[in-house]
mmCIF file of C-alpha atoms in Angstrom:
data_model
loop_
_atom_site.group_PDB
_atom_site.id
_atom_site.type_symbol
_atom_site.label_atom_id
_atom_site.label_comp_id
_atom_site.label_asym_id
_atom_site.label_seq_id
_atom_site.Cartn_x
_atom_site.Cartn_y
_atom_site.Cartn_z
ATOM 1 C CA VAL A 1 114.053 82.909 107.192
ATOM 2 C CA GLY A 2 112.750 80.929 104.213
ATOM 3 C CA THR A 3 116.279 80.558 102.857
ATOM 4 C CA GLY A 4 117.440 79.172 106.199
ATOM 5 C CA TYR A 5 114.602 76.669 106.166
ATOM 6 C CA TYR A 6 115.266 75.416 102.641
ATOM 7 C CA CYS A 7 118.980 75.090 103.412
ATOM 8 C CA LEU A 8 118.111 72.288 105.852
ATOM 9 C CA ASP A 9 117.853 69.934 102.874
ATOM 10 C CA LEU A 10 119.696 71.482 99.952
ATOM 11 C CA SER A 11 119.728 68.227 97.988
ATOM 12 C CA ALA A 12 115.930 68.372 97.704
ATOM 13 C CA ASN A 13 115.328 72.119 97.939
ATOM 14 C CA PHE A 14 118.384 73.657 96.268
ATOM 15 C CA TYR A 15 116.478 75.595 93.614
ATOM 16 C CA ALA A 16 113.805 76.726 96.059
ATOM 17 C CA GLY A 17 116.522 77.994 98.389
ATOM 18 C CA LEU A 18 118.280 79.669 95.476
ATOM 19 C CA SER A 19 115.020 81.403 94.511
ATOM 20 C CA PHE A 20 114.560 82.704 98.040
ATOM 21 C CA THR A 21 118.155 83.934 98.073
ATOM 22 C CA CYS A 22 117.791 85.766 94.754
ATOM 23 C CA PHE A 23 114.490 87.250 95.867
ATOM 24 C CA GLY A 24 116.132 88.454 99.055
ATOM 25 C CA VAL A 25 119.046 90.063 97.196
ATOM 26 C CA VAL A 26 116.709 91.862 94.792
ATOM 27 C CA SER A 27 114.604 93.035 97.743
ATOM 28 C CA CYS A 28 117.755 94.402 99.386
ATOM 29 C CA LEU A 29 118.528 96.379 96.224
ATOM 30 C CA ILE A 30 114.967 97.749 96.054
ATOM 31 C CA GLU A 31 115.022 98.788 99.710
ATOM 32 C CA ALA A 32 118.384 100.493 99.209
ATOM 33 C CA GLN A 33 117.000 102.379 96.183
ATOM 34 C CA PHE A 34 113.968 103.482 98.169
ATOM 35 C CA LEU A 35 116.236 104.737 100.951
ATOM 36 C CA ILE A 36 118.690 106.539 98.668
ATOM 37 C CA TYR A 37 116.444 108.063 96.004
ATOM 38 C CA ARG A 38 113.962 109.723 98.337
ATOM 39 C CA LYS A 39 115.906 112.964 97.930
ATOM 40 C CA PRO A 40 118.848 114.086 95.742
ATOM 41 C CA GLN A 41 122.191 113.081 97.179
ATOM 42 C CA ALA A 42 125.810 113.062 96.111
ATOM 43 C CA MET A 43 127.676 109.819 95.340
ATOM 44 C CA LEU A 44 124.447 107.930 94.731
ATOM 45 C CA PHE A 45 126.060 104.831 93.232
ATOM 46 C CA LEU A 46 128.476 104.338 96.136
ATOM 47 C CA LYS A 47 125.714 104.836 98.698
ATOM 48 C CA LEU A 48 123.424 102.486 96.812
ATOM 49 C CA ALA A 49 126.115 99.826 96.650
ATOM 50 C CA GLY A 50 126.950 100.319 100.327
ATOM 51 C CA PHE A 51 123.372 100.028 101.571
ATOM 52 C CA THR A 52 122.712 97.066 99.273
ATOM 53 C CA LEU A 53 125.739 95.218 100.640
ATOM 54 C CA LEU A 54 124.657 96.079 104.169
ATOM 55 C CA PHE A 55 121.161 94.697 103.616
ATOM 56 C CA VAL A 56 122.559 91.589 101.905
ATOM 57 C CA ALA A 57 124.872 91.027 104.883
ATOM 58 C CA LEU A 58 121.911 91.339 107.247
ATOM 59 C CA GLN A 59 119.965 88.893 105.105
ATOM 60 C CA PHE A 60 122.863 86.424 105.176
ATOM 61 C CA CYS A 61 123.117 86.681 108.962
ATOM 62 C CA THR A 62 119.364 86.209 109.342
ATOM 63 C CA SER A 63 119.417 83.159 107.067
ATOM 64 C CA LEU A 64 122.381 81.688 108.955
ATOM 65 C CA VAL A 65 120.740 82.200 112.348
ATOM 66 C CA SER A 66 117.490 80.743 110.980
ATOM 67 C CA TYR A 67 119.334 77.711 109.627
ATOM 68 C CA LEU A 68 121.069 77.076 112.952
ATOM 69 C CA PHE A 69 117.801 77.510 114.837
ATOM 70 C CA PHE A 70 115.827 75.212 112.532
ATOM 71 C CA SER A 71 118.574 72.600 112.785
ATOM 72 C CA ALA A 72 118.146 72.502 116.555
ATOM 73 C CA VAL A 73 114.339 72.254 116.746
ATOM 74 C CA SER A 74 111.822 69.648 115.645
ATOM 75 C CA GLU A 75 110.635 69.352 112.057
ATOM 76 C CA GLU A 76 107.155 70.575 113.012
ATOM 77 C CA VAL A 77 108.504 73.770 114.584
ATOM 78 C CA ALA A 78 110.932 74.305 111.697
ATOM 79 C CA TYR A 79 108.117 73.901 109.166
ATOM 80 C CA ALA A 80 105.776 76.244 111.050
ATOM 81 C CA LEU A 81 108.369 79.007 111.458
ATOM 82 C CA GLY A 82 110.357 78.464 108.282
ATOM 83 C CA ASN A 83 107.589 77.774 105.782
ATOM 84 C CA VAL A 84 104.154 78.710 107.107
ATOM 85 C CA CYS A 85 105.187 82.034 108.661
ATOM 86 C CA PRO A 86 106.998 83.278 105.512
ATOM 87 C CA SER A 87 103.946 82.294 103.446
ATOM 88 C CA VAL A 88 101.662 84.322 105.719
ATOM 89 C CA LEU A 89 104.065 87.277 105.636
ATOM 90 C CA TYR A 90 104.166 87.154 101.831
ATOM 91 C CA VAL A 91 100.368 87.316 101.745
ATOM 92 C CA ILE A 92 100.266 90.223 104.214
ATOM 93 C CA GLY A 93 102.936 92.040 102.199
ATOM 94 C CA PHE A 94 100.571 92.375 99.234
ATOM 95 C CA PHE A 95 97.799 94.157 101.146
ATOM 96 C CA PRO A 96 99.413 97.633 101.287
ATOM 97 C CA GLN A 97 99.705 97.652 97.486
ATOM 98 C CA ILE A 98 96.142 96.420 97.050
ATOM 99 C CA TRP A 99 94.874 99.042 99.485
ATOM 100 C CA GLU A 100 96.809 101.763 97.643
ATOM 101 C CA PHE A 101 95.170 100.727 94.357
ATOM 102 C CA ILE A 102 91.711 100.825 95.894
ATOM 103 C CA SER A 103 92.110 104.017 97.949
ATOM 104 C CA THR A 104 93.810 106.097 95.239
ATOM 105 C CA ARG A 105 92.119 104.443 92.237
ATOM 106 C CA ASP A 106 95.479 104.667 90.534
ATOM 107 C CA VAL A 107 97.976 101.992 89.446
ATOM 108 C CA THR A 108 100.782 104.344 88.440
ATOM 109 C CA GLY A 109 104.154 102.734 89.092
ATOM 110 C CA TYR A 110 102.840 99.180 89.079
ATOM 111 C CA SER A 111 104.814 96.919 86.747
ATOM 112 C CA PHE A 112 102.919 94.070 85.104
ATOM 113 C CA GLY A 113 106.266 92.846 83.728
ATOM 114 C CA VAL A 114 107.785 92.366 87.177
ATOM 115 C CA THR A 115 104.640 90.528 88.247
ATOM 116 C CA ALA A 116 104.885 88.262 85.200
ATOM 117 C CA PHE A 117 108.512 87.349 85.961
ATOM 118 C CA ASP A 118 107.751 86.787 89.648
ATOM 119 C CA VAL A 119 104.780 84.540 88.863
ATOM 120 C CA ALA A 120 106.781 82.628 86.241
ATOM 121 C CA GLY A 121 109.601 81.981 88.713
ATOM 122 C CA CYS A 122 107.190 80.761 91.386
ATOM 123 C CA VAL A 123 105.355 78.538 88.908
ATOM 124 C CA PHE A 124 108.602 76.914 87.750
ATOM 125 C CA ASN A 125 109.584 76.289 91.374
ATOM 126 C CA CYS A 126 106.221 74.665 92.009
ATOM 127 C CA ILE A 127 106.590 72.482 88.908
ATOM 128 C CA TYR A 128 110.028 71.383 90.100
ATOM 129 C CA LEU A 129 108.755 70.531 93.591
ATOM 130 C CA TYR A 130 105.656 68.697 92.346
ATOM 131 C CA ALA A 131 107.694 66.686 89.832
ATOM 132 C CA ASP A 132 109.992 65.123 92.433
ATOM 133 C CA GLU A 133 107.738 64.736 95.482
ATOM 134 C CA ASP A 134 104.370 63.425 96.590
ATOM 135 C CA PRO A 135 101.662 66.039 95.804
ATOM 136 C CA LEU A 136 100.844 66.557 99.487
ATOM 137 C CA ASP A 137 104.469 66.952 100.505
ATOM 138 C CA ALA A 138 105.124 69.161 97.482
ATOM 139 C CA SER A 139 102.203 71.396 98.450
ATOM 140 C CA LYS A 140 103.685 71.856 101.895
ATOM 141 C CA GLU A 141 107.098 72.785 100.525
ATOM 142 C CA ALA A 142 105.664 74.985 97.778
ATOM 143 C CA ALA A 143 103.392 76.945 100.146
ATOM 144 C CA PRO A 144 105.329 80.246 99.874
ATOM 145 C CA PHE A 145 105.404 80.080 96.069
ATOM 146 C CA LEU A 146 101.709 79.175 95.860
ATOM 147 C CA ALA A 147 100.895 82.087 98.183
ATOM 148 C CA ILE A 148 102.869 84.506 95.997
ATOM 149 C CA VAL A 149 101.161 83.308 92.808
ATOM 150 C CA PHE A 150 97.712 83.571 94.391
ATOM 151 C CA MET A 151 98.319 87.086 95.731
ATOM 152 C CA HIS A 152 99.731 88.243 92.393
ATOM 153 C CA ILE A 153 96.499 87.072 90.764
ATOM 154 C CA VAL A 154 94.518 89.077 93.340
ATOM 155 C CA LEU A 155 96.794 92.076 92.688
ATOM 156 C CA ILE A 156 96.345 91.867 88.912
ATOM 157 C CA VAL A 157 92.550 91.552 89.196
ATOM 158 C CA THR A 158 92.502 94.575 91.523
ATOM 159 C CA ALA A 159 94.707 96.610 89.176
ATOM 160 C CA VAL A 160 92.568 95.770 86.136
ATOM 161 C CA ALA A 161 89.390 96.629 88.049
ATOM 162 C CA VAL A 162 90.880 99.961 89.154
ATOM 163 C CA LEU A 163 91.923 100.752 85.580
ATOM 164 C CA GLY A 164 88.413 99.987 84.340
ATOM 165 C CA CYS A 165 86.802 102.146 87.025
ATOM 166 C CA SER A 166 89.241 104.988 86.325
ATOM 167 C CA LYS A 167 88.435 104.961 82.606
ATOM 168 C CA ARG A 168 84.698 105.010 83.315
ATOM 169 C CA THR A 169 85.167 107.874 85.763
ATOM 170 C CA ILE A 170 87.163 109.875 83.208
ATOM 171 C CA SER A 171 84.513 109.246 80.542
ATOM 172 C CA ARG A 172 81.753 110.411 82.866
ATOM 173 C CA GLU A 173 83.709 113.546 83.753
ATOM 174 C CA GLN A 174 84.280 114.302 80.079
ATOM 175 C CA ILE A 175 80.575 113.856 79.303
ATOM 176 C CA LYS A 176 79.629 116.025 82.272
ATOM 177 C CA LYS A 177 82.118 118.691 81.211
ATOM 178 C CA ALA A 178 80.791 118.675 77.640
ATOM 179 C CA GLY A 179 77.247 118.950 78.921
ATOM 180 C CA THR A 180 78.206 121.841 81.191
ATOM 181 C CA GLU A 181 79.810 123.706 78.290
ATOM 182 C CA ASP A 182 76.713 123.179 76.138
ATOM 183 C CA THR A 183 74.492 124.451 78.954
ATOM 184 C CA LYS A 184 76.673 127.532 79.361
ATOM 185 C CA GLY A 185 76.362 128.220 75.649
ATOM 186 C CA GLU A 186 72.587 127.962 75.774
ATOM 187 C CA LEU A 187 72.373 130.281 78.782
ATOM 188 C CA ASP A 188 74.813 132.871 77.399
ATOM 189 C CA PRO A 189 73.362 134.536 74.272
ATOM 190 C CA GLU A 190 76.482 136.634 73.770
ATOM 191 C CA LEU A 191 78.583 133.489 73.627
ATOM 192 C CA ASN A 192 76.244 132.022 71.004
ATOM 193 C CA GLU A 193 76.379 135.248 68.973
ATOM 194 C CA SER A 194 80.182 135.268 69.069
ATOM 195 C CA LYS A 195 80.264 131.616 67.921
ATOM 196 C CA SER A 196 77.814 132.429 65.120
ATOM 197 C CA SER A 197 79.956 135.385 64.020
ATOM 198 C CA GLU A 198 83.045 133.132 63.985
ATOM 199 C CA ASN A 199 81.227 130.572 61.858
ATOM 200 C CA ILE A 200 80.068 133.267 59.421
ATOM 201 C CA ALA A 201 83.591 134.667 59.198
ATOM 202 C CA ILE A 202 84.953 131.210 58.439
#
């Protein structure tokens, strides 16, 4: 949908539209991987390529329909559906990952590198838009990219907080375990005698 919106004025939004297209293609590949690699299958590469092409074709059709629709409606409606709605959906799309971090207290599988590249791409798009347009107009056009950058910051802060809490929890468990073992030793004279005998033998 965002690609269809930016295609309305490619002369001004070519790179923004290209970014949305690349993001969509990569998302198609990720979705195809998720679908294929859930369980072992034969001919994985061919199935992966097939599903990726299928999702890319669906993305192209959606972008084309969006472009035709936005071309037929007013600018206000096109902006609301083609820019504001994708921005809101991008924000909502981050909440499942944030909730998973908080509920499981685990960030396994999260890639800080992918986040860095995504943020860098969005920042460069914002710089490009702000360099050629009025700040207010640029802010309107850069809304999806600004939303992605903001939510990535929230995601990183959440991940770092979860890592810190996990380390503190592990440390507390280790201290508790050590204290439990010491208590067992004090309450079990035979265990103390065996340890003393081992020390004497050494």
